[in-house]
XYZ file of C-alpha atoms in Angstrom:
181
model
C 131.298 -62.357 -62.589
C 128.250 -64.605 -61.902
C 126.877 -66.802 -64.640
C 124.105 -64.491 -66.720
C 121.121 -68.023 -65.320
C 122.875 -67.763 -62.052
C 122.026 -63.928 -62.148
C 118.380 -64.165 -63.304
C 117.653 -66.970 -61.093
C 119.120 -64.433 -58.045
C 116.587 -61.794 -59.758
C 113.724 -63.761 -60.009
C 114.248 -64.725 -55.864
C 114.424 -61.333 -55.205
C 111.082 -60.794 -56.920
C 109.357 -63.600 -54.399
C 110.588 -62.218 -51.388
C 108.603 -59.179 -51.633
C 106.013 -59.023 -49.406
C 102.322 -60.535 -51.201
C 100.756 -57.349 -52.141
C 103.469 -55.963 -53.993
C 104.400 -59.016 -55.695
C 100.887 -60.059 -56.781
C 100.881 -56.006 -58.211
C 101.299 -55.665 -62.106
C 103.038 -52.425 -61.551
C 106.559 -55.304 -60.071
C 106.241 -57.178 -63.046
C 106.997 -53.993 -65.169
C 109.504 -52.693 -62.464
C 111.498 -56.153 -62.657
C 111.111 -57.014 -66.264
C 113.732 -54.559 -67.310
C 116.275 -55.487 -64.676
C 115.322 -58.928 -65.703
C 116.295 -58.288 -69.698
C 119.439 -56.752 -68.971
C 120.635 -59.700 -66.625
C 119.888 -62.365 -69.147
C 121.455 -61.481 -73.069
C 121.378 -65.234 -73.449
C 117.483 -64.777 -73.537
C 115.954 -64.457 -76.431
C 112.511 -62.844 -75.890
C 111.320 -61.922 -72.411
C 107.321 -61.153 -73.205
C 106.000 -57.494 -72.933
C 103.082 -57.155 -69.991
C 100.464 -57.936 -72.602
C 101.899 -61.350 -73.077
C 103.289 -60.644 -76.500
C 105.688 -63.524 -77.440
C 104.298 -66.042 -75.269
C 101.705 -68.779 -75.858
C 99.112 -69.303 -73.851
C 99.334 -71.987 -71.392
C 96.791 -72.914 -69.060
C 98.533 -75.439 -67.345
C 101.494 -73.347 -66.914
C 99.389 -70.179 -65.673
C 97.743 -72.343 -63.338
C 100.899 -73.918 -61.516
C 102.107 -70.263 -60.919
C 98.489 -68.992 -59.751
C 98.628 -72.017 -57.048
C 102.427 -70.984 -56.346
C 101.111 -67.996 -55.416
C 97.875 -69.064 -53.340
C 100.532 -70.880 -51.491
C 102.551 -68.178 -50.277
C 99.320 -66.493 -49.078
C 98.203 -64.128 -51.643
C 94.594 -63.819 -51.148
C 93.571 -62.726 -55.016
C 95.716 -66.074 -56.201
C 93.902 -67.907 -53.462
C 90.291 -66.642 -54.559
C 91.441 -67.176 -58.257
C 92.680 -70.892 -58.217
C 89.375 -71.337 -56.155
C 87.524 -70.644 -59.116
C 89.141 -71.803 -61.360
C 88.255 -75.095 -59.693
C 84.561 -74.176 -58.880
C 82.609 -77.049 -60.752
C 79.436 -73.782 -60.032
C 82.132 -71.407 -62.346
C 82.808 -71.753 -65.986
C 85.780 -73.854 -67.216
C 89.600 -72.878 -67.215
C 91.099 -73.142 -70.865
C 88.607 -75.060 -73.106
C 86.880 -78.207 -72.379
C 88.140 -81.424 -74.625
C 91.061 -79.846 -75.518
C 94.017 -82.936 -76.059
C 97.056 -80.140 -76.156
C 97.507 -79.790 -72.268
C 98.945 -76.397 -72.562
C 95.509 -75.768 -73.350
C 93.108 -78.379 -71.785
C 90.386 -77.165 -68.476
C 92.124 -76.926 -65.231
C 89.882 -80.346 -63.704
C 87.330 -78.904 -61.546
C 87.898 -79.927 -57.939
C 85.065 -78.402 -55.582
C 86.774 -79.658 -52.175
C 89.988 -77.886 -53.172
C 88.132 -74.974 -54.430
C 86.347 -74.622 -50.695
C 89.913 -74.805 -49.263
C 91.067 -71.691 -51.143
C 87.814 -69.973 -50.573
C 88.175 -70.656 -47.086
C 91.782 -69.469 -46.861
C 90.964 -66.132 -48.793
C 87.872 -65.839 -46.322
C 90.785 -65.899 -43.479
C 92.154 -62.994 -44.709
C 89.388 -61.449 -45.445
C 88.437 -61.347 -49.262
C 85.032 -60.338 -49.673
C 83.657 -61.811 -52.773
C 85.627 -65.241 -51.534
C 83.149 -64.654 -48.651
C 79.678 -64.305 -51.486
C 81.323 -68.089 -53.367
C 82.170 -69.657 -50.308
C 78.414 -68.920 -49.253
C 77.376 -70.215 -52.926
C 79.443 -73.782 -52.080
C 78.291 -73.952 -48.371
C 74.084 -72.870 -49.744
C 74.727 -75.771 -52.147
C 77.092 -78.175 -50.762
C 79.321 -78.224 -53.393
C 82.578 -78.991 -52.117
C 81.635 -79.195 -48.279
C 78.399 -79.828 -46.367
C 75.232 -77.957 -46.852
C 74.920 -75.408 -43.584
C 72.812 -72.375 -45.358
C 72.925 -70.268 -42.389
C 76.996 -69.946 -42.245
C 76.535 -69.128 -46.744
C 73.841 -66.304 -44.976
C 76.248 -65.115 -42.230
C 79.594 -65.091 -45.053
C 77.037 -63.317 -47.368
C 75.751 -60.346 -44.613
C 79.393 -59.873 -44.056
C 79.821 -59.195 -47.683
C 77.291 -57.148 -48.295
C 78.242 -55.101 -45.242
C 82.057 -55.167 -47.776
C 80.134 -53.019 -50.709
C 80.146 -56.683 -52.741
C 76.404 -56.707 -54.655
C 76.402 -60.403 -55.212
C 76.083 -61.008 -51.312
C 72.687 -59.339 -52.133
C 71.336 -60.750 -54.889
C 72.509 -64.419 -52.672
C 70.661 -63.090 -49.524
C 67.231 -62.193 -51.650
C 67.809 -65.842 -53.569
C 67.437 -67.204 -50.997
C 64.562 -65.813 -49.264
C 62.726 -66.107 -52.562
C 63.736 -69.808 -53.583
C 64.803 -71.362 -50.571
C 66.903 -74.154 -51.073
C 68.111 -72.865 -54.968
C 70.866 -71.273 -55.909
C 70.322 -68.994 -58.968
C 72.494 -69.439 -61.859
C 74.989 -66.911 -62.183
C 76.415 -67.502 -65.620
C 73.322 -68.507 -68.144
């Protein structure tokens, strides 16, 4: 009989080699956290989907989400983007000391690599904050008529940002309109 870490470790692999769609889906967390409990007794709490049980840990939550921007899921790949937007609002909370807690450290040239990457495969409001970075420069060089091209092709996706971006910037050329006051 394998050992009961040896068998949850050969779970857990299982889990990643589904293809990106289905493992980024809530709906295989709650199909594998059952098999997961009954392979591992020795554990004592496996958390519920709502997180019960578990602290939060920002640090933690982001070293999975770029995990999974790595193997080429396109919602983990517009996610860690921005969560390291310096134009989005902060990841855990700003001077925080406990790291488990402290802001993911905004890094706009990363962030326009994951934009770009979700872009590839097509995510359409990657395409409306990829236009943001390119309108602004933040993160890359300014070239406002690629942001107006990525945002055309998002509002042609059904994503209203790409709209209120396109009539932005007609109205106040050379501004970008804060999104989050």
């Amino acid at each position: 009989m394998p050992r009961p870490c040896s068998t949850y470790h050969s779970a857990v692999s299982a889990a990643f080699q589904t293809p990106p769609r289905l493992r980024e889906s809530r709906a295989t967390l709650l199909v594998l956290l059952p098999a997961i409990r009954s392979l591992t007794p020795h554990v004592a709490h496996v958390p519920d989907r709502n997180g019960d049980g578990v602290q939060p840990d920002v640090a933690e939550a982001f070293h999975w989400l770029e995990q999974s921007a790595a193997a080429g899921s396109e919602r983990a790949q517009f996610n860690a983007a921005v969560a390291l937007d310096p134009l989005h609002p902060p990841w855990g909370k700003p001077g925080e000391r406990q790291p488990e807690q402290a802001m993911v450290p905004k890094q706009p040239f990363q962030a326009v690599a994951y934009y770009q990457a979700a872009v590839a495969q097509g995510h359409a409001k990657a395409k409306v904050n990829l236009g943001i970075a390119l309108y602004t420069g933040t993160g890359c060089d300014r070239d406002p008529a690629a942001a107006a091209a990525l945002w055309r092709e998002a509002s042609a996706d059904g994503v209203s940002q790409a709209d209120f971006c396109l009539r932005n910037m007609e109205e106040k050329p050379g501004q970008m309109e804060d999104f989050f006051s």
